[in-house]
Tab-separated table of C-alpha atoms in Angstrom:
chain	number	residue	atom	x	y	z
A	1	UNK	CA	-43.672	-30.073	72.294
A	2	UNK	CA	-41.556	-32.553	74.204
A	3	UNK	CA	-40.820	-33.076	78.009
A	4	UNK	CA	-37.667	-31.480	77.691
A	5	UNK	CA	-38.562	-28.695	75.458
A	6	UNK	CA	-41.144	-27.903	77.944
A	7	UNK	CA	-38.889	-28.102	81.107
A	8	UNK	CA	-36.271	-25.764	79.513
A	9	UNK	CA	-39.205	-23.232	78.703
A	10	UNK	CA	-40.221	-23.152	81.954
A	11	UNK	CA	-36.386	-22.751	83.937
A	12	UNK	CA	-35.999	-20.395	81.347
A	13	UNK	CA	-38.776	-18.094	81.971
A	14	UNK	CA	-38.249	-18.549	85.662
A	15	UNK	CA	-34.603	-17.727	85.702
A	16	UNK	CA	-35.995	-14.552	83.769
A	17	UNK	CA	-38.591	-13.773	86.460
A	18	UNK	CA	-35.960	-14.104	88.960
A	19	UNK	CA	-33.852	-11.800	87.844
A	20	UNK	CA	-37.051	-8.632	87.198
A	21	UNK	CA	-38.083	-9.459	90.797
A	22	UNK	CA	-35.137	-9.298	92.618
A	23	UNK	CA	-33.672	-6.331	90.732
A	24	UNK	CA	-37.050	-4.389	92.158
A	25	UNK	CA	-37.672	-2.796	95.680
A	26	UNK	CA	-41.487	-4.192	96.526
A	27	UNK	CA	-41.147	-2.060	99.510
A	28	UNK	CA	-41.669	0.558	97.683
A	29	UNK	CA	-44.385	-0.767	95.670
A	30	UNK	CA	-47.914	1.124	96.976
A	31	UNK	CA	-50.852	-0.722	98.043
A	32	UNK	CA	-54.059	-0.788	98.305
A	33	UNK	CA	-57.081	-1.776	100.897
A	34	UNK	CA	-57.305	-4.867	102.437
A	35	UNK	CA	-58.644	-6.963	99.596
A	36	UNK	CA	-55.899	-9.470	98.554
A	37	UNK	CA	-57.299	-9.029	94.624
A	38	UNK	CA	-56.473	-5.694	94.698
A	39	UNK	CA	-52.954	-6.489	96.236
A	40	UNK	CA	-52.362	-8.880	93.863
A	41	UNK	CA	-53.748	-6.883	90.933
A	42	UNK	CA	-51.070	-4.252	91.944
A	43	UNK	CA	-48.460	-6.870	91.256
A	44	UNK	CA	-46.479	-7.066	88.229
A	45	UNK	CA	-48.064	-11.055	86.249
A	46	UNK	CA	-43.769	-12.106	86.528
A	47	UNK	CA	-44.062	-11.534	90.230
A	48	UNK	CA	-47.691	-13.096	90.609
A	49	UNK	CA	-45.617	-16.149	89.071
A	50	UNK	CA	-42.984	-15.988	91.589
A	51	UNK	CA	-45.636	-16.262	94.237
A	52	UNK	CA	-47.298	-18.815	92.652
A	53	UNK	CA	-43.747	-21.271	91.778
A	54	UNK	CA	-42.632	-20.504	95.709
A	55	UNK	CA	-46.056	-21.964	97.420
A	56	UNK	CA	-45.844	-24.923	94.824
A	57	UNK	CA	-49.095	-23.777	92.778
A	58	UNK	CA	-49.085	-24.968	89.379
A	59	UNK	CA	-49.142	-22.830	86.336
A	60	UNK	CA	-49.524	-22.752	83.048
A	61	UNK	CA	-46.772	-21.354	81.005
A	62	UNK	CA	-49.345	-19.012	78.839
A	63	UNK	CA	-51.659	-18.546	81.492
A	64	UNK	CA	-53.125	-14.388	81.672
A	65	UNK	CA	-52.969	-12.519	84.500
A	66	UNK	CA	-56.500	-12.555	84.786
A	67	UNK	CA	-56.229	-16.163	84.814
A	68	UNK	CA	-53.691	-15.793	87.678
A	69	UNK	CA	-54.956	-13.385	89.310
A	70	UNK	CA	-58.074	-15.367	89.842
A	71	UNK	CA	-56.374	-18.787	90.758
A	72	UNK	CA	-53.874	-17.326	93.706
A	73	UNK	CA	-56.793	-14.992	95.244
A	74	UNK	CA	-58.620	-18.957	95.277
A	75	UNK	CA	-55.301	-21.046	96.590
A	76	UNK	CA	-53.274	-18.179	98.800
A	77	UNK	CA	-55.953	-18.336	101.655
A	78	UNK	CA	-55.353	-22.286	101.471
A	79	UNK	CA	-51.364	-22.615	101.010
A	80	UNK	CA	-50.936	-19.185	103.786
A	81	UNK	CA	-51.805	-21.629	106.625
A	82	UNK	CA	-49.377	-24.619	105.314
A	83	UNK	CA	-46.452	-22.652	104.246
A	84	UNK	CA	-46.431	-20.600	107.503
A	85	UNK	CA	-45.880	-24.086	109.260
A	86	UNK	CA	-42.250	-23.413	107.533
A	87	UNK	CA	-41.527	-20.131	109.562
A	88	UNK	CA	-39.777	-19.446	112.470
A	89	UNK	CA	-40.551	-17.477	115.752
A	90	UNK	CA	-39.819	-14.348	115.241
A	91	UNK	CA	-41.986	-14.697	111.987
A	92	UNK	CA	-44.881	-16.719	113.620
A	93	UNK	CA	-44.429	-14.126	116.585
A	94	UNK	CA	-45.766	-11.155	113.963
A	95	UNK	CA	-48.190	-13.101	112.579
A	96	UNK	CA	-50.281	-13.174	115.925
A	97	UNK	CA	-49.487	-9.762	116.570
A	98	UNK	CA	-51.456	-9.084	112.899
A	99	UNK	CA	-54.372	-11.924	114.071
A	100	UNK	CA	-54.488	-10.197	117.659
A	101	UNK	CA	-55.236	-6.934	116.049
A	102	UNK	CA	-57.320	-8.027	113.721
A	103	UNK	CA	-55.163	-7.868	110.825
A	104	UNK	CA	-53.540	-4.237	111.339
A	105	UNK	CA	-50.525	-3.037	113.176
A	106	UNK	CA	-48.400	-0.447	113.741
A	107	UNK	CA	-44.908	-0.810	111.835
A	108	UNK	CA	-41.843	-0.456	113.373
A	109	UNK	CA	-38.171	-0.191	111.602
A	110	UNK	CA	-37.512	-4.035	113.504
A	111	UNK	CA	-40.673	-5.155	111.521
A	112	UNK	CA	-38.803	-3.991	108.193
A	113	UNK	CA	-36.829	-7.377	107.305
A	114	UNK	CA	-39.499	-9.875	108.438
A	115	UNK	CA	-42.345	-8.065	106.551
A	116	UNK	CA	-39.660	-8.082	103.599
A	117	UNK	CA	-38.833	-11.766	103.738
A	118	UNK	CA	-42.383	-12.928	104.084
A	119	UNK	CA	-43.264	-10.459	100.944
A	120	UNK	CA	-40.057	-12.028	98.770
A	121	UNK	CA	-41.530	-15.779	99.664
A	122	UNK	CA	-44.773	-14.791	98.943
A	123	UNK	CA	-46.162	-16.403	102.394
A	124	UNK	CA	-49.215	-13.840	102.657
A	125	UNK	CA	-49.129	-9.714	102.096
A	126	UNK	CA	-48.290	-7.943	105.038
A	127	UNK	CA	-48.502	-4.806	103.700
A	128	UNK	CA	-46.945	-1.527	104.171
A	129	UNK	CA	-50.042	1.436	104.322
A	130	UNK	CA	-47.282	4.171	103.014
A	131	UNK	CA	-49.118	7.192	104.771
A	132	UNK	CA	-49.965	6.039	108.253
A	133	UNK	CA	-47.238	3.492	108.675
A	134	UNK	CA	-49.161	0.547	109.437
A	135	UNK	CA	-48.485	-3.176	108.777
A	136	UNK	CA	-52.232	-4.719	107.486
A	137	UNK	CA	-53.066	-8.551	106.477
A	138	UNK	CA	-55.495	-8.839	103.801
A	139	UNK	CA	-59.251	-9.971	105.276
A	140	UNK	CA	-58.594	-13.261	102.933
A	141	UNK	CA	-55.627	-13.926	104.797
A	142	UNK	CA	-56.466	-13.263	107.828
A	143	UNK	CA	-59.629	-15.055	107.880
A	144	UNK	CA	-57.424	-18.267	106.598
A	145	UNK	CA	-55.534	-17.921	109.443
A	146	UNK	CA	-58.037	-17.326	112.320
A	147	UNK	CA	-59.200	-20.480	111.432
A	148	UNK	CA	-55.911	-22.797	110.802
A	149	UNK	CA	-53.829	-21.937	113.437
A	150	UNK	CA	-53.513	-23.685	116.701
A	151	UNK	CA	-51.190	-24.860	119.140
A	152	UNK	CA	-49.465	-27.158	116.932
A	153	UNK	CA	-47.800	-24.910	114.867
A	154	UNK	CA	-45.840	-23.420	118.038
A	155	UNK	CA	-44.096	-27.187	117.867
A	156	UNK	CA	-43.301	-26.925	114.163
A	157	UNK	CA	-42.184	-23.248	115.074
A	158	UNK	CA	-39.458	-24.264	117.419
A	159	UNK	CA	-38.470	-27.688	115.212
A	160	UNK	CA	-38.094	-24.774	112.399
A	161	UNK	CA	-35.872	-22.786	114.988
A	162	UNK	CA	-33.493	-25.582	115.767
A	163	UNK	CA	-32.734	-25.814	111.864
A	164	UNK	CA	-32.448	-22.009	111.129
A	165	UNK	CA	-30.045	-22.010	114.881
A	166	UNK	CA	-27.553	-24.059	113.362
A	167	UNK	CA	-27.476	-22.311	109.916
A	168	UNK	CA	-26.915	-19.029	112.426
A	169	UNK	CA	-23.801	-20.899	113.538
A	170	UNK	CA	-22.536	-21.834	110.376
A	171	UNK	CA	-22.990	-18.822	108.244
A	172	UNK	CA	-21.514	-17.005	111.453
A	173	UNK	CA	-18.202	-18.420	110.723
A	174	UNK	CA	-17.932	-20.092	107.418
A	175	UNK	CA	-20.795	-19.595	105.046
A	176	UNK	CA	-20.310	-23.022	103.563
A	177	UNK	CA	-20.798	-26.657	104.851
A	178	UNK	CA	-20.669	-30.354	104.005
A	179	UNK	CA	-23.977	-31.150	102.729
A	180	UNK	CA	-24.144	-34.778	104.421
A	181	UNK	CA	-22.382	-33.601	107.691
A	182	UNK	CA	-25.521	-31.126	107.756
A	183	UNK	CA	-27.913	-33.445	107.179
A	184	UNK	CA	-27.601	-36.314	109.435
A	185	UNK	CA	-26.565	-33.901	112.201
A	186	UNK	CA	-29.968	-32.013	112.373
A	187	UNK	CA	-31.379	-34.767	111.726
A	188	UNK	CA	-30.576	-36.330	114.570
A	189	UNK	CA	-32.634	-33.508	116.536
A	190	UNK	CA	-35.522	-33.359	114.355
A	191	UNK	CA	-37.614	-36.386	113.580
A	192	UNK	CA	-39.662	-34.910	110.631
A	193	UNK	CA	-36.778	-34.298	108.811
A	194	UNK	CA	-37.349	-37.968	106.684
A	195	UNK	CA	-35.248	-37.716	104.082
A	196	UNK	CA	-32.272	-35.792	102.889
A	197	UNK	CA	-34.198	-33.087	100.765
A	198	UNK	CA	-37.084	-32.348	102.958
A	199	UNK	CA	-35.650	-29.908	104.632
A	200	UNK	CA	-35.022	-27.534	101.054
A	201	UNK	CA	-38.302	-27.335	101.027
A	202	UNK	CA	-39.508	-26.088	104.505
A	203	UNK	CA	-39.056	-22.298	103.118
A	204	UNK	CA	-35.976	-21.459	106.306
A	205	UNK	CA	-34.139	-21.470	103.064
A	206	UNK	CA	-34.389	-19.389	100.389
A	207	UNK	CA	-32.145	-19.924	97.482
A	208	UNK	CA	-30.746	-17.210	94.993
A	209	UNK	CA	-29.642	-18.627	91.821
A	210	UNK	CA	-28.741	-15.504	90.043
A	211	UNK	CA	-26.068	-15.219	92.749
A	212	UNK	CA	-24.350	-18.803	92.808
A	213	UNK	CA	-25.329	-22.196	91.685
A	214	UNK	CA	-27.017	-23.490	95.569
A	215	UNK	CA	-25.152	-26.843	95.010
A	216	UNK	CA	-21.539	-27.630	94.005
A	217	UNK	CA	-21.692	-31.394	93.069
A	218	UNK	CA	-18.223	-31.591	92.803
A	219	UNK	CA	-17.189	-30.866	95.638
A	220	UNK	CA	-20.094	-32.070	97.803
A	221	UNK	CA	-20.971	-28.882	99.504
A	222	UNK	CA	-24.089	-26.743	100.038
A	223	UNK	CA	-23.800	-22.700	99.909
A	224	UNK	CA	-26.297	-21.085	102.265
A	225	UNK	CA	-27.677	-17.925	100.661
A	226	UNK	CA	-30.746	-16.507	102.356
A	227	UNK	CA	-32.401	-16.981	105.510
A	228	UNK	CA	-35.913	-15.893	104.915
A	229	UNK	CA	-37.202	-14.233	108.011
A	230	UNK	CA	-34.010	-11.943	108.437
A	231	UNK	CA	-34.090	-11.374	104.340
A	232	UNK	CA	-30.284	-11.887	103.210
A	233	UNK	CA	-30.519	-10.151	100.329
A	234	UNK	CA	-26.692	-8.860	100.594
A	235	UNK	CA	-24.675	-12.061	101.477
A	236	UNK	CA	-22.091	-9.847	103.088
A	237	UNK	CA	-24.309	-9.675	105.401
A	238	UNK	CA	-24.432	-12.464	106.918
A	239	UNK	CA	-21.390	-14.138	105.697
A	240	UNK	CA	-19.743	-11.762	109.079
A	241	UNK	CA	-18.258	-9.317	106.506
A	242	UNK	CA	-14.725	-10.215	106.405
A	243	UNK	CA	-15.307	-13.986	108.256
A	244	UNK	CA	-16.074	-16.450	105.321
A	245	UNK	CA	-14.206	-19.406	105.391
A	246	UNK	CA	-14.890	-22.777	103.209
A	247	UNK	CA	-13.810	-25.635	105.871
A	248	UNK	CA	-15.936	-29.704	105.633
A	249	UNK	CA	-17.312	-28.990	109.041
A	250	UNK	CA	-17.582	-32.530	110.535
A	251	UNK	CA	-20.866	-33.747	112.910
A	252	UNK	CA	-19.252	-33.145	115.463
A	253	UNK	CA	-18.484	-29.408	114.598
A	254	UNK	CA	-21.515	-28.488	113.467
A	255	UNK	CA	-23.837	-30.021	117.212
A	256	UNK	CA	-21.338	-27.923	118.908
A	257	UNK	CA	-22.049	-24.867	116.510
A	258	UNK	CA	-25.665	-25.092	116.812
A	259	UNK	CA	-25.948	-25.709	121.299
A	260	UNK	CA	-24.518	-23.050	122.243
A	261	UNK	CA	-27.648	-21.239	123.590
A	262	UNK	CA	-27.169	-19.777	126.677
A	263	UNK	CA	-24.346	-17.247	128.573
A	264	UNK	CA	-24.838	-19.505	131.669
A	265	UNK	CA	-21.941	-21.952	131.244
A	266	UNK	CA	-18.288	-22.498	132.109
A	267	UNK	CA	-17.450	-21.004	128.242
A	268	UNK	CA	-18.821	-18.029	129.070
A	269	UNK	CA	-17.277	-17.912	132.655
A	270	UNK	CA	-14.084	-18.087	130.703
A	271	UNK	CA	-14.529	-15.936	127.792
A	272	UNK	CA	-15.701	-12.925	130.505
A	273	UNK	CA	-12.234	-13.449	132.734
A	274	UNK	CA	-10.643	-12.977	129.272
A	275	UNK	CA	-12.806	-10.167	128.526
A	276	UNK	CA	-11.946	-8.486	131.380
A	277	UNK	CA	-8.418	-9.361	131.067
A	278	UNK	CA	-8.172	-7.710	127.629
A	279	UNK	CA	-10.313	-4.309	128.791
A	280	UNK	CA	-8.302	-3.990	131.700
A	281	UNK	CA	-12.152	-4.455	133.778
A	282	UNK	CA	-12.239	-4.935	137.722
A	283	UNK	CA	-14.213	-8.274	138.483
A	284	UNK	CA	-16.765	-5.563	140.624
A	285	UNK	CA	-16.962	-3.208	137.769
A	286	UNK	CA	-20.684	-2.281	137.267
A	287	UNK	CA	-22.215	-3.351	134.330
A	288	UNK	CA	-19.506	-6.311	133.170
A	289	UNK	CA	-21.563	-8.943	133.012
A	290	UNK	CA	-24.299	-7.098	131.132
A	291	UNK	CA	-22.076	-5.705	128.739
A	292	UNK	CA	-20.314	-8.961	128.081
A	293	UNK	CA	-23.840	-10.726	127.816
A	294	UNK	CA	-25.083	-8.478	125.082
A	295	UNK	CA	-21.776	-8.554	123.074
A	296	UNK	CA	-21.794	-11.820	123.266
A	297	UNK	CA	-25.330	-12.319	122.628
A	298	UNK	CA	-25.482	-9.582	119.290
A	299	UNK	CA	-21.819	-11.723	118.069
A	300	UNK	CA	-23.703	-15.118	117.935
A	301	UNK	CA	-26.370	-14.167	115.862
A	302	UNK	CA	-24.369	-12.220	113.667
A	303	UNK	CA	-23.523	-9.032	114.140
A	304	UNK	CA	-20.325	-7.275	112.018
A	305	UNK	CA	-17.740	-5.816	113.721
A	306	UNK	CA	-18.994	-2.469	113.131
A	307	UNK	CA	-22.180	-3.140	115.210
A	308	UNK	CA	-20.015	-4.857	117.907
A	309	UNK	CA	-18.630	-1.074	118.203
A	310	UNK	CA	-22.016	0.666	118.436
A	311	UNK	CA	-22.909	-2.185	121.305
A	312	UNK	CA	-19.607	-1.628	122.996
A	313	UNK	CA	-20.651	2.624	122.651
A	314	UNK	CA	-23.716	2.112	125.282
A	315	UNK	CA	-21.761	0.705	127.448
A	316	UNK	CA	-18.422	3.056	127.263
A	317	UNK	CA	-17.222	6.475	126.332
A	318	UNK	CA	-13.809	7.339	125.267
A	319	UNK	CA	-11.395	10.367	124.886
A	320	UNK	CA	-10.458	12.040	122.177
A	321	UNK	CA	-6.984	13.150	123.747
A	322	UNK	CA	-6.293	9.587	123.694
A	323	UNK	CA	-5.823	8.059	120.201
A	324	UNK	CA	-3.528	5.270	121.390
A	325	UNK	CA	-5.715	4.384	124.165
A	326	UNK	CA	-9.025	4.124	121.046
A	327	UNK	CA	-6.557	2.383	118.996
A	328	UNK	CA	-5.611	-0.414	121.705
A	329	UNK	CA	-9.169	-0.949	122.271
A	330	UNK	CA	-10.444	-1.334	118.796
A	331	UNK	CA	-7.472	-4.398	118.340
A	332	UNK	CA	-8.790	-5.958	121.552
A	333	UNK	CA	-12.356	-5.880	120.500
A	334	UNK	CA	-10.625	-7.394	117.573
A	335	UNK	CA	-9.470	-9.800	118.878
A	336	UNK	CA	-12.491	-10.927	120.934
A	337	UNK	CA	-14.490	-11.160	117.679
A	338	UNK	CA	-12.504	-13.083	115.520
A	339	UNK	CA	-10.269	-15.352	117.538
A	340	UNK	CA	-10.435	-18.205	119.962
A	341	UNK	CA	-13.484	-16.814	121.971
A	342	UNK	CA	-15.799	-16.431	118.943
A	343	UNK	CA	-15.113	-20.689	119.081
A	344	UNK	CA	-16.162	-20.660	122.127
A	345	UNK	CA	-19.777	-18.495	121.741
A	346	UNK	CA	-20.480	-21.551	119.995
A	347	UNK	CA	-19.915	-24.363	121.860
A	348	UNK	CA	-15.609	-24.982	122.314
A	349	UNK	CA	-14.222	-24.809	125.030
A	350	UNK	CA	-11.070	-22.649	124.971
A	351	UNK	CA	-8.776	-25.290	125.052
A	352	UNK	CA	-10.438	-26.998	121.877
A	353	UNK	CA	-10.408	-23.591	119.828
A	354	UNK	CA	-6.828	-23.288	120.579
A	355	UNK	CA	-6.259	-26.957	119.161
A	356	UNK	CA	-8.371	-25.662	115.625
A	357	UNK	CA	-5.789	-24.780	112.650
A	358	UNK	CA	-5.539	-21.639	110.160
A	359	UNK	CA	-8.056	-19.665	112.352
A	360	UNK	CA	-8.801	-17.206	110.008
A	361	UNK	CA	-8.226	-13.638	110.977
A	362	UNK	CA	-8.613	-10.956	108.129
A	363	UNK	CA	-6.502	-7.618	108.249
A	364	UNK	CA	-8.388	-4.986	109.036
A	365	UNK	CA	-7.519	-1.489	110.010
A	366	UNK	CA	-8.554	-0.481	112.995
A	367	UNK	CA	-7.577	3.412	112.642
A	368	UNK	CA	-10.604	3.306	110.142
A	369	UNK	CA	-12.862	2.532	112.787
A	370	UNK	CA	-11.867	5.306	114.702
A	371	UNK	CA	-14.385	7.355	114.398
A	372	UNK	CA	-17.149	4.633	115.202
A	373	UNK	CA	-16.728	5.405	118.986
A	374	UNK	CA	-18.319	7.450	121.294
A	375	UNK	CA	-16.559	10.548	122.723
A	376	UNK	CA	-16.668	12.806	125.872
């Protein structure tokens, strides 16, 4: 069989495992023990070859499930330690709450998209014990990683947080970027970042070709599909809902996308005068600053509109007698999130974002939303 033949069998079969895997819900799936055989051996052999094709372990095409079974319970306690290098914080962070209790922990609804993102990559089994709600590592695993880690994965950790920061930015407002702009611009803030592919394969990335081809040569541009530790299986999700624009961001765009890290600056100084401005606030209100801090904090990573609303609902309680009054709110809470001052959460200053053509603001009904607030 020729080189070709052979490389066509293979995409083949893999764009056919893709599409069984992702079409099932693994969280679902029940487990069983602590014994990463039997974990395994409750997989389906398709999604054992998933596993094995994301940690780079070599296959044959024919191999059993026997066969495969044996060679990831051998490798996955080797590659666990290596691939988790690729993770970021809030992935590493649940990782030593499994080794600091010994492999088991309570689950939590927060712990639902991490322990699914990890499970899609295939990193290591955090499983779900259906009856008692517990998280648990298998002993292979964990062992692996008792050993492996050290303090010099929390500086990989935060390199890996710098990248997946600036795709935050990005997907926040456009969803789409120039592939070279990209690139040399994180690349000027990570070192280990040596050439202009490496950084496809560090698993912050994961791709899904059944949606959309993950690279239009044509037009030079790179689609961002799936961030693996918040599991963007839905790219509505993260594509802000109504906000996706395709723009060439420049360098220059993109560092001032991805710095904006803290409320402590003249931008937000601004942005809360016109905050108050629009809400009709007192500077000595109670609260202000707080509730502009988390609005603005839950808008930069990514929140919809929708969850702007159930934010703005801790902090503030409307009538019902007064429609008009709900109505003006809603377009001024509108207004916050998609115009000038959603420029400036990352990075512009106001008079910049005024300077920036076609900003994109979709039509949306806010009577719809009506009955999103909270009433007295």
């Amino acid at each position: 069989m020729s080189n070709r033949s052979l490389i066509e069998r293979a995409a083949k079969k893999f764009k056919e495992t893709l599409e069984i895997v992702y079409k099932k819900d693994i969280w679902d799936k029940k487990y069983v023990g602590t014994s990463l055989l039997a974990n395994l051996n409750n997989l389906e052999q398709v999604e054992l070859e998933q596993i094995a094709f994301v940690l780079g372990i070599y296959v044959d095409l024919d191999i059993s499930k026997p066969e495969l079974l044996d060679l990831l319970s051998e490798k996955l306690p080797i590659y666990v330690p290596l691939y988790l290098k690729n993770s970021d914080k809030q992935a590493f962070y649940l990782i030593q709450r499994l080794l600091n209790n010994n492999g088991m922990i309570r689950y939590y609804e927060k712990d639902r998209n991490l322990v699914l993102g990890l499970r899609y990559t295939g990193i290591f089994f955090p499983v779900i014990k259906d009856e008692n709600k517990y998280i648990v590592m298998p002993e292979e695993i964990l062992g692996s990683l008792k050993l492996h880690i050290d303090d010099s994965f929390e500086d990989l950790i935060n390199q890996n947080q710098l990248v997946v920061d600036y795709l935050y930015g990005l997907l926040n407002l456009y969803g789409i970027i120039g592939y070279e702009h990209f690139i040399k611009s994180v690349r000027r803030d990570i070192e280990h970042l040596e050439n202009e592919d490496q950084w496809y394969y560090l698993g912050l990335i994961k791709f899904q070709e059944r949606v959309n081809p993950h690279f239009d040569s044509q037009n030079n541009k790179l689609y961002l599909f799936k961030i693996v530790h918040n599991d963007l299986s839905s790219l509505q999700d993260y594509y802000r809902s109504y906000n996706l624009r395709f723009k060439q961001l420049t360098k220059e765009e993109i560092l001032k996308l991805g710095r904006q890290t803290s409320t402590e600056t003249q931008t937000f100084t601004k942005l809360k005068t016109l905050f108050m401005e629009y809400f009709a606030i007192k500077d000595n209100d109670e609260g202000i600053t707080e509730v502009l801090s988390a609005l603005t904090e839950k808008m930069k990573v990514g929140y919809t509109f929708i969850e702007c609303i159930s934010l703005i609902n801790q902090y503030f309680i409307f009538s019902r007698k007064d429609q008009t009054g709900a109505i003006a709110f809603l377009n001024k809470l509108l207004t916050i999130y998609f115009d000038t001052p959603m420029y400036a959460l990352k990075g512009y200053t106001l008079a910049e974002a005024q300077k920036i053509a076609n900003v994109y603001v979709p039509q949306i009904n806010v009577s719809n939303y009506l009955d999103k607030l909270r009433y007295k």
